[in-house]
Coordinates of C-alpha atoms in Angstrom, one line a residue:
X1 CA 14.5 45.2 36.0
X2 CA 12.7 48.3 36.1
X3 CA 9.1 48.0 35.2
X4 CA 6.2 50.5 35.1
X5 CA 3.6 50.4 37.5
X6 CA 1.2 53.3 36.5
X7 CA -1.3 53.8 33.4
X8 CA 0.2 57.9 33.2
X9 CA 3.8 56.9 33.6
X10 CA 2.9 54.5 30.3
X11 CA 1.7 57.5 28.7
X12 CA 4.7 59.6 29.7
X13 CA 7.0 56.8 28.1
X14 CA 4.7 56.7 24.8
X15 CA 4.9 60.7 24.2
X16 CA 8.3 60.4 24.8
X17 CA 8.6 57.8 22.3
X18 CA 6.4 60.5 19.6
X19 CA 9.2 63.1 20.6
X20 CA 12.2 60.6 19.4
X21 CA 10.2 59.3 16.7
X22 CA 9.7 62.4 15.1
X23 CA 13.5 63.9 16.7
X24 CA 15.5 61.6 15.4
X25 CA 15.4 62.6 11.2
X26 CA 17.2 66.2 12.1
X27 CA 20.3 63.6 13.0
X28 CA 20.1 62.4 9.3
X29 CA 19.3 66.2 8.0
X30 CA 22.5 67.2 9.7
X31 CA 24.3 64.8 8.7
X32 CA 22.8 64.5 4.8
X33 CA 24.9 67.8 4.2
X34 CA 27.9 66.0 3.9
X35 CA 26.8 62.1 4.0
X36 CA 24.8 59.9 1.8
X37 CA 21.6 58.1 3.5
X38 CA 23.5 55.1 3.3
X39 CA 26.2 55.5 4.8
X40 CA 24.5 58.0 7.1
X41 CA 22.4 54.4 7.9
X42 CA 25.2 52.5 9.0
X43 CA 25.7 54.3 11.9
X44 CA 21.9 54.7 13.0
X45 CA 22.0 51.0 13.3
X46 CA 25.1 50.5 15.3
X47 CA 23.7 53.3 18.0
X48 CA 20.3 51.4 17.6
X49 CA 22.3 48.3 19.1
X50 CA 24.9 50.0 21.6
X51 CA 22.0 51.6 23.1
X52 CA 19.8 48.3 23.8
X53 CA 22.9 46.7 25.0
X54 CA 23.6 49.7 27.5
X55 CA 19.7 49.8 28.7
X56 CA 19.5 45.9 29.0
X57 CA 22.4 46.4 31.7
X58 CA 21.4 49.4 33.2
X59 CA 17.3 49.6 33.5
X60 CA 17.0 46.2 32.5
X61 CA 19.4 44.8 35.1
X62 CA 18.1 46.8 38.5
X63 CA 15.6 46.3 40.8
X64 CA 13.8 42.7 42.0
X65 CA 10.9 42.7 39.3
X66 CA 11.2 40.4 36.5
X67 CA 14.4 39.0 35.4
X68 CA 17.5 40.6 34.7
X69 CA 19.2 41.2 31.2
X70 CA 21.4 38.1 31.3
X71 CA 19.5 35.7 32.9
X72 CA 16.4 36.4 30.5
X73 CA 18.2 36.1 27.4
X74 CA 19.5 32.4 28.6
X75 CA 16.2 31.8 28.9
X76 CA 14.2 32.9 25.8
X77 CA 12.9 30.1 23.7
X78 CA 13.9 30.0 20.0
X79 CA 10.4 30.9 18.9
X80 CA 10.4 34.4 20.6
X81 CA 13.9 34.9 19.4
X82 CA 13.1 34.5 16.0
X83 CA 9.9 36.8 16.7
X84 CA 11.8 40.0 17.9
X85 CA 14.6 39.1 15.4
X86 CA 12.1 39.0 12.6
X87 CA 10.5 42.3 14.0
X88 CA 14.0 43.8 13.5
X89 CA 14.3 42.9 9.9
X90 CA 10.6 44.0 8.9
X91 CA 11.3 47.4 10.7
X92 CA 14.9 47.5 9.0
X93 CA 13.6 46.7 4.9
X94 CA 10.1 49.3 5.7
X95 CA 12.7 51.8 7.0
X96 CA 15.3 51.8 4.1
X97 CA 11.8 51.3 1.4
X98 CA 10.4 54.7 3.1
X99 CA 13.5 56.3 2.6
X100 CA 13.4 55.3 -1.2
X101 CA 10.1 56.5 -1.9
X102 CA 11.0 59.8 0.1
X103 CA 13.6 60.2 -2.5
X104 CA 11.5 59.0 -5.6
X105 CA 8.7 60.9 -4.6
X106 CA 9.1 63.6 -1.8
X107 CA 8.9 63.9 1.8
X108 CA 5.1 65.8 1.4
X109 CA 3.7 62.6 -0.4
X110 CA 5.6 59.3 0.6
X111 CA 6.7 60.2 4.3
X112 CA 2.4 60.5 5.5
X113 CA 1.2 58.1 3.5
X114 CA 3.8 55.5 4.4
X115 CA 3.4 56.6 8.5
X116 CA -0.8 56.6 7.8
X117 CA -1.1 53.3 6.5
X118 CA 1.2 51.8 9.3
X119 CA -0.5 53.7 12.1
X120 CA -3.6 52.5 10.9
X121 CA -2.6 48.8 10.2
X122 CA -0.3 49.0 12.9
X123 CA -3.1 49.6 15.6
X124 CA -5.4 47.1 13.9
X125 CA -2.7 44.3 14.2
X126 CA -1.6 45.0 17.8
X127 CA -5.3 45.6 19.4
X128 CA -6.2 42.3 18.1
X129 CA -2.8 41.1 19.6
X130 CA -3.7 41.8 22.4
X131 CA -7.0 43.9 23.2
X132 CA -6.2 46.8 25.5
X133 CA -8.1 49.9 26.1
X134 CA -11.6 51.1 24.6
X135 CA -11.6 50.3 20.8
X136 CA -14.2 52.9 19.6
X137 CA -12.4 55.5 21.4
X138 CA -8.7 54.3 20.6
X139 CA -9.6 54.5 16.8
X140 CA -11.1 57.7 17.1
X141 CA -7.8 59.1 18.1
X142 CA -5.9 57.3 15.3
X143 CA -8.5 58.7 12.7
X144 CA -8.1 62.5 13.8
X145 CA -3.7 61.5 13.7
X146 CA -4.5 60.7 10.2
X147 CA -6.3 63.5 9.0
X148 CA -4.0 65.6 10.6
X149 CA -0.9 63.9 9.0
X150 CA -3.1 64.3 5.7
X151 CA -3.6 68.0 6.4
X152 CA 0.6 68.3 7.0
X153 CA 1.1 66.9 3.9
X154 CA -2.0 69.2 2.0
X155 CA 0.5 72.4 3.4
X156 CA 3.8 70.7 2.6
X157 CA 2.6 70.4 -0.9
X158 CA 1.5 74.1 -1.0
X159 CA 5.1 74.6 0.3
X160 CA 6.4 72.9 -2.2
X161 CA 6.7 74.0 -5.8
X162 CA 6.8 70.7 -7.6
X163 CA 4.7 69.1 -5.8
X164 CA 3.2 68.1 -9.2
X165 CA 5.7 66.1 -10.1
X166 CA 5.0 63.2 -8.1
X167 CA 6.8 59.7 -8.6
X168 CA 4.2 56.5 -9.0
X169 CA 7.2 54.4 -8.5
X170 CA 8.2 56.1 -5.1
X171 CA 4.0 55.9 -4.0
X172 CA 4.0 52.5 -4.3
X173 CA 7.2 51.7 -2.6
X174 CA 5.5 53.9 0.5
X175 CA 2.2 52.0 0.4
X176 CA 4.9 49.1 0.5
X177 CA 7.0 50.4 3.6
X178 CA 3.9 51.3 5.0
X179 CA 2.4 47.9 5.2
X180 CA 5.6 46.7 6.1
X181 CA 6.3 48.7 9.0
X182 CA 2.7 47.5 10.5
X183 CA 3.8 44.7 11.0
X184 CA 7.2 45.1 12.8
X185 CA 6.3 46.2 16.3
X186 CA 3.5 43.2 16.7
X187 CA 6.5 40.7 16.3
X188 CA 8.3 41.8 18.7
X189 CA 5.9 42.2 20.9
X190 CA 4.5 38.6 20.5
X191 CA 7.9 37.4 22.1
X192 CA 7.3 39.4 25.6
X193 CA 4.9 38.6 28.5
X194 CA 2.8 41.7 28.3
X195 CA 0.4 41.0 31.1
X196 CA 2.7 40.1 33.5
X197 CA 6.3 41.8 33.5
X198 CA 7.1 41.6 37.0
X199 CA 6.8 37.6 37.0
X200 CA 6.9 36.8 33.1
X201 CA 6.3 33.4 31.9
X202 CA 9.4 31.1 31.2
X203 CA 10.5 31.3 27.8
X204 CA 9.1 34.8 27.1
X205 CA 11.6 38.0 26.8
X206 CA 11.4 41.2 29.2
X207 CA 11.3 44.3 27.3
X208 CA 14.8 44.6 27.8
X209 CA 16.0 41.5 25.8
X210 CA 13.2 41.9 23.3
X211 CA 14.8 45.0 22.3
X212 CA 18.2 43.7 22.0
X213 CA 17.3 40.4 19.9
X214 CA 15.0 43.3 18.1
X215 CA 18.2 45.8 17.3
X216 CA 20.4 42.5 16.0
X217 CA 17.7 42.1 13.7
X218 CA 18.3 45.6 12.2
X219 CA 22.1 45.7 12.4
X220 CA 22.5 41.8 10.7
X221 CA 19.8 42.4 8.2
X222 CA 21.4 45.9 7.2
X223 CA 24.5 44.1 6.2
X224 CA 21.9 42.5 3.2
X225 CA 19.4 45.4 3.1
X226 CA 21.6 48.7 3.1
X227 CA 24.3 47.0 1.0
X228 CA 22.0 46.5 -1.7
X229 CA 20.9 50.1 -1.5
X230 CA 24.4 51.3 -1.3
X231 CA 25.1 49.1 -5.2
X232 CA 21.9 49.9 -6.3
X233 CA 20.3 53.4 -5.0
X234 CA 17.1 55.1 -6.0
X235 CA 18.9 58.3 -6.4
X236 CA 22.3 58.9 -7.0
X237 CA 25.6 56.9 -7.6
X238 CA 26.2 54.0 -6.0
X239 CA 28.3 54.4 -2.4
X240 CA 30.5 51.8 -1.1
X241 CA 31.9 51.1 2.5
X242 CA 35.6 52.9 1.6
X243 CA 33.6 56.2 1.6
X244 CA 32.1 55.1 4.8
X245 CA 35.3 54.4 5.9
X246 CA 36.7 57.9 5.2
X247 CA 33.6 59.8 7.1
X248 CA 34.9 62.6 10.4
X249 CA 34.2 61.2 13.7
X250 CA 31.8 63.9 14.1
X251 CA 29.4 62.7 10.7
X252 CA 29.8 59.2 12.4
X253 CA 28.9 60.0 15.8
X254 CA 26.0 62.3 14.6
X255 CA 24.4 59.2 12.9
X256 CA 25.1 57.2 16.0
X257 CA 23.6 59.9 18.0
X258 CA 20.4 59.5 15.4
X259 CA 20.1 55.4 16.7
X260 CA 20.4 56.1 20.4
X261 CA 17.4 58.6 20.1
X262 CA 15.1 56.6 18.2
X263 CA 16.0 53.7 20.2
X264 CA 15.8 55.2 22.9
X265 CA 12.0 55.9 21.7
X266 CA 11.2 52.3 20.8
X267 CA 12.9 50.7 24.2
X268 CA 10.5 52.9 26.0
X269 CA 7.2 52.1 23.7
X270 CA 7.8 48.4 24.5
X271 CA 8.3 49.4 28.3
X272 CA 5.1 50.9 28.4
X273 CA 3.4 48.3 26.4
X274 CA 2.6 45.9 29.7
X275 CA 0.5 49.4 30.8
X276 CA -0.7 51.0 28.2
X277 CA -0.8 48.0 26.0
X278 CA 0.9 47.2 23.0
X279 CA -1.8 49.1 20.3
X280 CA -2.1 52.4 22.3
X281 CA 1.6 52.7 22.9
X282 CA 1.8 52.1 19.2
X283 CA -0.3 54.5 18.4
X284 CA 1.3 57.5 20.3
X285 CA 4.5 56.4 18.6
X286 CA 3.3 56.8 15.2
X287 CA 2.4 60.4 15.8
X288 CA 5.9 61.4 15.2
X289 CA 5.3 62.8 11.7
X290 CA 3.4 65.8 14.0
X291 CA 6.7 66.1 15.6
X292 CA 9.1 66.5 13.1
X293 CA 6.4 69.0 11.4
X294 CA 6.9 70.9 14.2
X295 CA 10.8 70.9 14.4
X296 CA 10.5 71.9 10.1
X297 CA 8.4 75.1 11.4
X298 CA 10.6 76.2 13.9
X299 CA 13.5 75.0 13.8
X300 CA 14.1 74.2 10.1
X301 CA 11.8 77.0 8.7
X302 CA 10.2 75.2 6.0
X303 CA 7.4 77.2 6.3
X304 CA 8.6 80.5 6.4
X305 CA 6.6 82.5 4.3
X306 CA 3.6 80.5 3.6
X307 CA 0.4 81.6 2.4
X308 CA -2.6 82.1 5.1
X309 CA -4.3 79.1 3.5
X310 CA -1.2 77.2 4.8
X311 CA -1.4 79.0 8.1
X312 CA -5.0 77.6 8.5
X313 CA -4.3 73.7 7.4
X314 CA -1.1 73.8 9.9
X315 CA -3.3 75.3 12.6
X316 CA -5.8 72.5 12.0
X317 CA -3.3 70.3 11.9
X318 CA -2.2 70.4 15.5
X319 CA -5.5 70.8 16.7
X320 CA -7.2 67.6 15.1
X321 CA -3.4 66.0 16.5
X322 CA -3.9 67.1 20.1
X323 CA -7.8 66.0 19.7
X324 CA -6.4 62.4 18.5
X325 CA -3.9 62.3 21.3
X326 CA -6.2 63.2 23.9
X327 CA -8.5 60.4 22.5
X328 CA -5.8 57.5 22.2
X329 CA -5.5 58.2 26.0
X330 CA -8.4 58.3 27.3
X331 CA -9.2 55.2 25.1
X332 CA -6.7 53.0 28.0
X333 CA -7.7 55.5 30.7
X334 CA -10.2 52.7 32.4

């Protein structure tokens, strides 16, 4: 399987991770002009699962290091399946619960608090995993991600006219997904040998196989999950599968398009995890917010015409983000 050797390929992998973290939502923005979330959903989860079973036999089949796709999953003992499996369903129900409180109480409000609590928890949980890096320096960087995700959300709300309004119900559920989503990649994680992929110990899953066992946890779980959300959802009339059913190619392939680049993301964050380790590469991950603030400037224009008070908190925005970047680097740099 193909493994990486270097601590600056690792951080390649992990910003490329942040990019398809914070890439992925335009899929569902596209889409959300003509598609509910939940059925919008249902295909993010199938591309989630065609892609780890098209990387496990491709990159995780090639080359003389480790073991190869097949031959690890016959392997793997029950625990560690049931690890990445759970990881899968933890990330799946924090997913769809963030989505909720997006809709209860606004993308400005529930989409940085629910990403700031699980960067922060996140990092906590998966440096005592497995200790990796400098931690004064590591939390440094995620401190400076969160004010800057703060500061993203101070200039949203500017943006936004009702940002008074603001849902209790749909905080809570954030603070909920948030602590939630923590959790997720540490599971996973826990089932792979992450000091040793080349040779890893018998019983324990490559990156590859993690993945996979990771991405059945989201696609069986959504058949629970999302079909409760499609009877019962926050907002709107309830959706069932004949309207999915009924949906262009084109609206399905865009959500499937939606799963192949955020999995793409998280195959790559668990690649560089033996590297980087698995707390730093989480870390770079969970600056995505940053990312899809940038593709709502220029791309989406949600900022067009905003106040230079707004100008000023964006501008500090990126800076305190490049600062905490440049930090959660360095932090696994020795």
């Amino acid at each position: 399987m193909f493994i990486v050797n270097s601590y600056s390929l690792a951080v390649v992998f992990c910003i490329v991770t942040m990019l398809c973290w914070g890439s992925w939502g335009n899929t569902q923005k596209l889409a959300g002009k003509v598609w509910r979330y939940e059925l919008f959903y249902w295909d993010y989860v199938i591309g989630i699962l065609l892609f780890s079973i098209v990387l496990g036999f491709t990159l995780g089949s090639v080359g003389d290091a480790g073991r190869s796709f097949v031959d690890d999953l016959k392997q793997i003992s029950p625990e560690n399946y049931c690890s990445a499996f759970i990881g899968g369903v933890i990330f799946n129900l924090s997913n769809i619960l963030l989505s909720a409180a997006v809709s209860l109480a606004g993308l400005t409000v529930a989409f940085p608090l629910g990403v700031g609590i699980a960067l922060v928890l996140g990092v906590i949980i998966n440096y005592i995993g497995e200790p990796k890096g400098d931690a004064f320096i590591l939390f440094l960087g995620v401190i400076l991600i969160v004010l800057a995700i703060v500061l993203n959300a101070v200039a949203a709300g500017k943006m936004n006219k009702k940002a008074g309004s603001t849902n209790k119900k749909g905080i809570w559920i954030a603070v909920a997904a948030g602590v939630l989503m923590a959790f997720f990649y540490r599971f996973v994680a826990a089932a792979m040998d992450l000091n040793n992929f080349e040779s890893p110990t018998p019983s324990m899953a490559t990156p590859y196989s993690a993945f996979f066992i990771f991405a059945i946890g989201i696609f069986i779980s959504s058949f629970i999950i999302n079909t409760i959300m499609m009877k019962k959802p926050v907002v709107g009339a309830p959706v069932t599968y004949k309207e999915y059913f009924r949906g262009s190619f084109g609206t399905h392939m865009v959500g499937v398009l939606g799963g192949v680049i955020w999995g793409l993301g998280t195959a790559l964050s668990y690649i560089a995890a033996g590297k980087a380790g698995a707390a730093i590469s989480y870390a770079l991950g969970q600056g995505a917010p940053l990312i899809a603030a940038l593709w709502g400037i220029f791309i989406w224009k949600e900022f067009k015409g905003s106040t230079k008070t707004v100008n000023i908190l964006l501008t500090l925005m990126f800076v305190l983000f490049i600062l905490g970047l440049g930090a959660i680097i360095i932090s696994g740099a020795n």
